[in-house]
Amino acid sequence: MPELPEVEAARRAVEEHCSGRLIVRASIAEDPKVIEGVEPFSMQQTLVGKRIVAAHRKGKQLWLELDEKPWLCFQFGMAGAVHIKGIQVTKYVRSAVKEDEEWPSKFSKVFLELDNGLEMSFTDKRRFARVRLLDDPAASPPVSELGPDAFLELPREDHFYNIFTKKKMAIKALLLDQSIISGIGNWIADEVLYQARIHPEQSASSLSVEDCKRLLASISEVVKFAIEVDADCERFPREWIFHYRWGKKPGNVNGKKIEYITVGGRTSAYVPDLQKCSGGPLENANKSARKRSSKKNSVENDDPHDADNGPSMTRAKEAIPGTKARSRSASRRKVAKEEVLPSQVETEVSSEENMKYAQNRTTQQNTSEPTMQVAPAETNRRQKATKSPRRVPTKSAEATKVGSGSHANKNLSTRRKKLDQLDVSEITEYVIEDNLKTSKQRSRAIVSEAKKGEKAAVIAENDEIENKSRGKGSLSNRTKEGNRKRPRVKSESTKEADVSVKKKQNVS
């Protein structure tokens, strides 16, 4: 991952070759994940015609100061990089663009052409970078949320000691916290801890004054040297652990074995013979962590931004013993609670199941098998009766809804006995006839309920008409005066008889 030295090398290259130049053409990628908060076409219109005044950096953030606001800001992420055509900016392997590759690169997110013909491109192969337009980057997030810069603003020894000894966390995780000190990444943290002879899991609160002095001196030395050589790792001193830490391969530095652990979600390389964990709340945790790292079948949970080992791996969840047994017993208890009454079992068997039973029995008689097939409803009733105590039979929901009484709640076991007594040729005919009777009974019940509703509606309507004609108001007002006899509603046949009687009287 590009860290402070790589970003500083990009800033110096832009400052040297692009300052004072006018942007005559801009091309912005259609990638809303990287291009944040603005449309590509809008960013393109904003940049064209602007002049680059200077390049600034804090931590791992880089922004270009233009002659007019807003300014162009870059967050390098995991594989972000600045490239200037024909100029070597950095030799960072993971973000370098080879000379034989297409230009601009297919990974280019922002491409700028300057008035002197120079071309600059910001690329990102992994899409963790962010490109923004900000009026005041130094006073806006994420730059405003950063701690002192590890190269330009390192705190004094006493202030450094006061900050670190108040934190009860691993020193490696604290160094990676950009709100404490900005610009330190994974490889720099491993290097400065190795140079200061401090264990990565050492508690920050347990550091002595001498430990903090050595650590602060190591940060200053490593960062300054890396910047002086423009982040060219081939020019780093050979005694640095940097050259041996990549890929988590077994190795030695100065004759000492290198081991790997995970601290703060990041892969950490250290030398146990030189970096001892001396006290603190993490001392006991270190032993168990080293044991886990030495196991062949262990799976490490690396940070997704860790460039040491590529994409992250998710730790497999360990199965809890006894979980399956508990889930099976819980399911049995759930089934026991949902037991149905015997009467409900009988009434829930549909006519389709009766037909299937009749067909199965027909097949059985034709094949002359000696085994006897039990009716589905009878089988369910017997099984439920053996599992649960005897309960008072109740009407089924369907019988209560229709109101057909004993006909809808007929005992199906009697029908099964009837089927057993019939011949093969009579079974299907009986089932069809029985289903028709049941459906007719239900239809009659529904019709009778509808007629009752219609009759009640007619009575209510006549009452309202009568009350209005007499000036009594609504039916509720009449009820307050006392119950009165309702007028009889004449049927159509009665009306016709009255008309015929009147005609005969007129004739006479």
Tab-separated table of C-alpha atoms in Angstrom, residues 25-316:
chain	number	residue	atom	x	y	z
A	25	ARG	CA	-7.833	18.549	-21.447
A	26	ALA	CA	-9.276	16.261	-18.766
A	27	SER	CA	-10.734	12.758	-18.864
A	28	ILE	CA	-12.541	11.345	-15.832
A	29	ALA	CA	-13.467	7.671	-15.488
A	30	GLU	CA	-17.085	6.593	-15.050
A	31	ASP	CA	-16.414	5.038	-11.641
A	32	PRO	CA	-18.647	6.415	-8.853
A	33	LYS	CA	-16.835	4.294	-6.276
A	34	VAL	CA	-13.558	6.181	-6.867
A	35	ILE	CA	-14.865	9.518	-8.173
A	36	GLU	CA	-16.700	10.649	-5.051
A	37	GLY	CA	-19.372	13.313	-4.698
A	38	VAL	CA	-19.317	14.677	-8.266
A	39	GLU	CA	-20.259	13.544	-11.761
A	40	PRO	CA	-17.339	12.796	-14.116
A	41	PHE	CA	-18.495	15.347	-16.720
A	42	SER	CA	-18.897	18.028	-14.054
A	43	MET	CA	-15.367	17.355	-12.718
A	44	GLN	CA	-14.015	17.514	-16.253
A	45	GLN	CA	-15.580	20.947	-16.854
A	46	THR	CA	-14.271	22.189	-13.498
A	47	LEU	CA	-10.662	21.189	-14.213
A	48	VAL	CA	-10.277	22.319	-17.826
A	49	GLY	CA	-8.843	25.838	-18.031
A	50	LYS	CA	-7.465	25.809	-14.459
A	51	ARG	CA	-3.795	26.278	-13.625
A	52	ILE	CA	-1.873	24.051	-11.187
A	53	VAL	CA	-0.318	26.315	-8.555
A	54	ALA	CA	1.193	23.763	-6.117
A	55	ALA	CA	0.933	20.226	-4.718
A	56	HIS	CA	0.315	19.531	-1.019
A	57	ARG	CA	0.349	16.430	1.168
A	58	LYS	CA	-0.611	15.349	4.661
A	59	GLY	CA	-0.219	11.729	5.686
A	60	LYS	CA	-1.317	9.665	2.696
A	61	GLN	CA	-3.519	12.442	1.237
A	62	LEU	CA	-2.421	14.502	-1.785
A	63	TRP	CA	-4.167	17.510	-3.322
A	64	LEU	CA	-3.421	19.911	-6.182
A	65	GLU	CA	-3.863	23.619	-5.488
A	66	LEU	CA	-5.472	25.300	-8.514
A	67	ASP	CA	-5.796	29.005	-9.334
A	68	GLU	CA	-9.532	28.678	-8.595
A	69	LYS	CA	-11.460	26.541	-6.134
A	70	PRO	CA	-12.399	23.710	-5.767
A	71	TRP	CA	-9.101	21.814	-5.670
A	72	LEU	CA	-8.405	18.265	-6.853
A	73	CYS	CA	-7.760	15.785	-4.005
A	74	PHE	CA	-6.405	12.216	-4.117
A	75	GLN	CA	-6.634	9.502	-1.472
A	76	PHE	CA	-4.295	6.742	-2.649
A	77	GLY	CA	-5.995	3.811	-0.913
A	78	MET	CA	-4.442	0.420	-1.561
A	79	ALA	CA	-2.974	0.787	-5.058
A	80	GLY	CA	-3.416	4.420	-6.084
A	81	ALA	CA	-0.513	6.064	-7.915
A	82	VAL	CA	0.391	9.222	-9.840
A	83	HIS	CA	2.108	8.777	-13.219
A	84	ILE	CA	3.661	11.405	-15.484
A	85	LYS	CA	4.383	10.266	-19.024
A	86	GLY	CA	8.108	9.851	-19.601
A	87	ILE	CA	9.018	10.607	-15.962
A	88	GLN	CA	9.797	8.081	-13.229
A	89	VAL	CA	7.641	9.046	-10.241
A	90	THR	CA	8.029	6.012	-7.972
A	91	LYS	CA	9.184	2.423	-8.197
A	92	TYR	CA	6.402	1.121	-5.988
A	93	VAL	CA	5.849	-2.328	-7.505
A	94	ARG	CA	2.105	-2.713	-6.897
A	95	SER	CA	1.143	0.576	-8.556
A	96	ALA	CA	3.840	1.001	-11.191
A	97	VAL	CA	2.851	1.232	-14.863
A	98	LYS	CA	5.217	-0.476	-17.281
A	99	GLU	CA	6.518	1.331	-20.336
A	100	ASP	CA	5.055	-1.213	-22.741
A	101	GLU	CA	1.519	-0.807	-21.330
A	102	GLU	CA	-1.124	1.343	-23.015
A	103	TRP	CA	-1.253	5.057	-22.216
A	104	PRO	CA	-3.319	6.246	-20.535
A	105	SER	CA	-3.696	3.052	-18.573
A	106	LYS	CA	-7.017	1.213	-18.526
A	107	PHE	CA	-6.904	1.728	-14.740
A	108	SER	CA	-6.714	5.519	-15.124
A	109	LYS	CA	-9.317	7.410	-13.064
A	110	VAL	CA	-8.146	10.992	-13.776
A	111	PHE	CA	-6.185	11.965	-16.899
A	112	LEU	CA	-4.873	15.521	-17.372
A	113	GLU	CA	-3.120	17.044	-20.383
A	114	LEU	CA	-1.153	20.243	-19.717
A	115	ASP	CA	-0.380	23.174	-22.018
A	116	ASN	CA	3.261	22.081	-22.448
A	117	GLY	CA	2.173	18.655	-23.759
A	118	LEU	CA	2.890	16.859	-20.475
A	119	GLU	CA	0.348	14.205	-19.474
A	120	MET	CA	-0.453	13.135	-15.934
A	121	SER	CA	-2.630	10.200	-14.826
A	122	PHE	CA	-3.925	8.928	-11.496
A	123	THR	CA	-4.496	5.157	-11.610
A	124	ASP	CA	-6.014	2.648	-9.217
A	125	LYS	CA	-6.050	-1.087	-9.942
A	126	ARG	CA	-7.950	-2.111	-6.793
A	127	ARG	CA	-10.580	0.721	-6.640
A	128	PHE	CA	-9.880	1.595	-2.990
A	129	ALA	CA	-8.697	5.093	-3.921
A	130	ARG	CA	-10.906	8.204	-3.734
A	131	VAL	CA	-10.873	11.356	-5.896
A	132	ARG	CA	-12.702	14.481	-4.667
A	133	LEU	CA	-13.166	18.192	-5.378
A	134	LEU	CA	-12.863	20.272	-2.169
A	135	ASP	CA	-12.758	24.011	-1.556
A	136	ASP	CA	-10.433	23.718	1.447
A	137	PRO	CA	-8.927	20.202	1.702
A	138	ALA	CA	-6.871	20.934	4.828
A	139	ALA	CA	-10.027	21.940	6.750
A	140	SER	CA	-12.297	19.229	5.274
A	141	PRO	CA	-12.535	15.489	6.021
A	142	PRO	CA	-10.648	13.255	5.670
A	143	VAL	CA	-7.572	15.553	5.851
A	144	SER	CA	-8.899	17.504	8.830
A	145	GLU	CA	-9.316	14.260	10.815
A	146	LEU	CA	-5.643	13.266	10.468
A	147	GLY	CA	-3.082	13.498	13.253
A	148	PRO	CA	0.359	15.160	12.951
A	149	ASP	CA	2.294	14.224	9.825
A	150	ALA	CA	5.004	11.635	10.493
A	151	PHE	CA	7.522	13.617	8.378
A	152	LEU	CA	6.611	17.264	8.884
A	153	GLU	CA	4.937	17.411	12.298
A	154	LEU	CA	6.406	14.747	14.600
A	155	PRO	CA	5.602	15.616	18.233
A	156	ARG	CA	8.233	16.264	20.890
A	157	GLU	CA	9.410	13.392	23.110
A	158	ASP	CA	7.382	14.432	26.168
A	159	HIS	CA	4.208	14.958	24.128
A	160	PHE	CA	4.777	11.668	22.312
A	161	TYR	CA	5.160	9.854	25.653
A	162	ASN	CA	1.983	11.417	27.076
A	163	ILE	CA	-0.068	10.423	24.021
A	164	PHE	CA	1.088	6.816	23.747
A	165	THR	CA	1.114	5.849	27.419
A	166	LYS	CA	-2.558	6.809	27.780
A	167	LYS	CA	-3.625	4.158	25.270
A	168	LYS	CA	-4.232	0.590	26.460
A	169	MET	CA	-3.822	-1.075	23.081
A	170	ALA	CA	-1.116	-2.797	21.052
A	171	ILE	CA	1.585	-0.411	19.919
A	172	LYS	CA	1.382	-1.662	16.302
A	173	ALA	CA	-2.357	-0.894	16.124
A	174	LEU	CA	-1.736	2.549	17.633
A	175	LEU	CA	0.906	3.394	15.030
A	176	LEU	CA	-1.560	2.529	12.250
A	177	ASP	CA	-4.175	4.900	13.683
A	178	GLN	CA	-4.027	7.911	11.343
A	179	SER	CA	-5.711	10.152	13.907
A	180	ILE	CA	-2.666	9.721	16.208
A	181	ILE	CA	0.147	10.050	13.644
A	182	SER	CA	-0.654	10.224	9.914
A	183	GLY	CA	1.361	8.617	7.159
A	184	ILE	CA	2.548	5.430	8.902
A	185	GLY	CA	1.418	2.269	7.133
A	186	ASN	CA	2.007	-1.428	7.649
A	187	TRP	CA	5.596	-1.783	6.450
A	188	ILE	CA	6.760	1.422	8.163
A	189	ALA	CA	5.201	0.315	11.463
A	190	ASP	CA	6.962	-3.067	11.273
A	191	GLU	CA	10.255	-1.383	10.396
A	192	VAL	CA	10.234	1.216	13.180
A	193	LEU	CA	9.234	-1.368	15.793
A	194	TYR	CA	12.045	-3.652	14.608
A	195	GLN	CA	14.542	-0.784	14.743
A	196	ALA	CA	13.317	0.219	18.248
A	197	ARG	CA	13.290	-3.436	19.447
A	198	ILE	CA	9.639	-3.268	20.559
A	199	HIS	CA	7.189	-6.147	20.202
A	200	PRO	CA	4.173	-5.330	17.931
A	201	GLU	CA	1.736	-6.524	20.631
A	202	GLN	CA	3.398	-4.571	23.430
A	203	SER	CA	0.821	-2.467	25.255
A	204	ALA	CA	1.340	1.237	24.523
A	205	SER	CA	0.569	2.118	28.149
A	206	SER	CA	3.449	-0.089	29.345
A	207	LEU	CA	6.120	1.712	27.298
A	208	SER	CA	8.858	3.412	29.273
A	209	VAL	CA	10.326	6.814	28.548
A	210	GLU	CA	13.341	5.149	26.897
A	211	ASP	CA	11.045	2.995	24.722
A	212	CYS	CA	9.212	6.093	23.478
A	213	LYS	CA	12.489	7.872	22.702
A	214	ARG	CA	13.772	4.934	20.636
A	215	LEU	CA	10.433	4.597	18.847
A	216	LEU	CA	10.220	8.307	17.985
A	217	ALA	CA	13.806	8.274	16.695
A	218	SER	CA	13.085	5.189	14.562
A	219	ILE	CA	10.019	6.823	12.990
A	220	SER	CA	11.996	9.921	12.057
A	221	GLU	CA	14.945	7.935	10.681
A	222	VAL	CA	12.963	5.451	8.593
A	223	VAL	CA	10.585	8.038	7.093
A	224	LYS	CA	13.303	10.545	6.222
A	225	PHE	CA	15.549	7.964	4.591
A	226	ALA	CA	12.680	6.505	2.525
A	227	ILE	CA	11.788	9.999	1.270
A	228	GLU	CA	15.422	10.834	0.429
A	229	VAL	CA	15.622	7.870	-1.957
A	230	ASP	CA	12.174	8.694	-3.486
A	231	ALA	CA	10.672	5.519	-1.993
A	232	ASP	CA	12.999	3.385	-4.125
A	233	CYS	CA	13.015	0.211	-2.021
A	234	GLU	CA	16.130	-1.106	-3.783
A	235	ARG	CA	18.093	1.653	-2.080
A	236	PHE	CA	16.824	0.828	1.421
A	237	PRO	CA	19.546	-0.449	3.831
A	238	ARG	CA	20.036	-4.223	3.649
A	239	GLU	CA	19.725	-4.613	7.429
A	240	TRP	CA	16.107	-3.416	7.313
A	241	ILE	CA	13.436	-6.037	7.908
A	242	PHE	CA	11.625	-4.517	4.892
A	243	HIS	CA	13.517	-6.742	2.446
A	244	TYR	CA	12.491	-9.991	4.189
A	245	ARG	CA	8.934	-9.413	5.396
A	246	TRP	CA	6.948	-9.730	2.155
A	247	GLY	CA	4.836	-12.826	1.436
A	248	LYS	CA	5.117	-14.213	4.999
A	249	LYS	CA	7.827	-16.574	3.810
A	250	PRO	CA	10.234	-18.070	6.380
A	251	GLY	CA	13.312	-15.890	6.512
A	252	ASN	CA	16.110	-14.433	8.578
A	253	VAL	CA	17.393	-10.927	9.065
A	254	ASN	CA	20.905	-10.586	10.378
A	255	GLY	CA	20.782	-14.270	11.331
A	256	LYS	CA	17.556	-13.897	13.359
A	257	LYS	CA	14.335	-15.701	12.469
A	258	ILE	CA	11.305	-13.673	11.310
A	259	GLU	CA	7.829	-14.640	12.501
A	260	TYR	CA	4.371	-13.364	11.527
A	261	ILE	CA	1.337	-12.525	13.653
A	262	THR	CA	-1.829	-10.485	13.145
A	263	VAL	CA	-2.097	-7.243	15.122
A	264	GLY	CA	-4.899	-4.762	14.605
A	265	GLY	CA	-6.167	-6.793	11.671
A	266	ARG	CA	-2.842	-6.472	9.813
A	267	THR	CA	-0.077	-8.956	9.142
A	268	SER	CA	2.926	-8.066	11.294
A	269	ALA	CA	6.504	-9.250	10.850
A	270	TYR	CA	8.849	-9.233	13.841
A	271	VAL	CA	11.961	-10.934	15.224
A	272	PRO	CA	11.146	-12.698	18.538
A	273	ASP	CA	14.814	-12.849	19.605
A	274	LEU	CA	15.125	-9.066	19.448
A	275	GLN	CA	11.574	-7.822	20.076
A	276	LYS	CA	10.474	-8.973	23.510
A	277	CYS	CA	7.078	-8.262	25.028
A	278	SER	CA	7.882	-6.833	28.460
A	279	GLY	CA	4.724	-6.619	30.557
A	280	GLY	CA	1.416	-4.949	29.975
A	281	PRO	CA	-2.092	-6.398	29.666
A	282	LEU	CA	-1.213	-8.073	26.360
A	283	GLU	CA	1.676	-10.157	27.694
A	284	ASN	CA	-0.438	-13.274	28.242
A	285	ALA	CA	-2.278	-12.781	24.973
A	286	ASN	CA	1.026	-12.754	23.093
A	287	LYS	CA	1.828	-16.346	24.055
A	288	SER	CA	-1.496	-17.687	22.803
A	289	ALA	CA	-1.212	-15.581	19.639
A	290	ARG	CA	2.201	-17.027	18.851
A	291	LYS	CA	0.885	-20.546	19.386
A	292	ARG	CA	-1.983	-19.894	16.971
A	293	SER	CA	0.362	-18.491	14.349
A	294	SER	CA	2.586	-21.576	14.520
A	295	LYS	CA	-0.269	-23.978	13.724
A	296	LYS	CA	-0.319	-25.154	10.118
A	297	ASN	CA	-4.112	-25.228	9.788
A	298	SER	CA	-4.788	-21.753	11.233
A	299	VAL	CA	-6.478	-19.157	9.019
A	300	GLU	CA	-5.401	-15.530	9.400
A	301	ASN	CA	-7.890	-12.692	9.187
A	302	ASP	CA	-5.911	-10.057	7.246
A	303	ASP	CA	-7.100	-6.533	6.703
A	304	PRO	CA	-8.588	-5.996	3.192
A	305	HIS	CA	-6.172	-3.102	2.717
A	306	ASP	CA	-3.134	-5.204	3.616
A	307	ALA	CA	-0.950	-5.176	0.522
A	308	ASP	CA	1.406	-7.797	1.901
A	309	ASN	CA	-0.719	-10.761	0.945
A	310	GLY	CA	-3.242	-9.428	-1.563
A	311	PRO	CA	-6.979	-9.909	-0.955
A	312	SER	CA	-8.155	-10.636	2.536
A	313	MET	CA	-9.166	-14.067	3.797
A	314	THR	CA	-12.206	-14.550	5.984
A	315	ARG	CA	-11.721	-16.598	9.125
A	316	ALA	CA	-13.882	-19.724	9.139
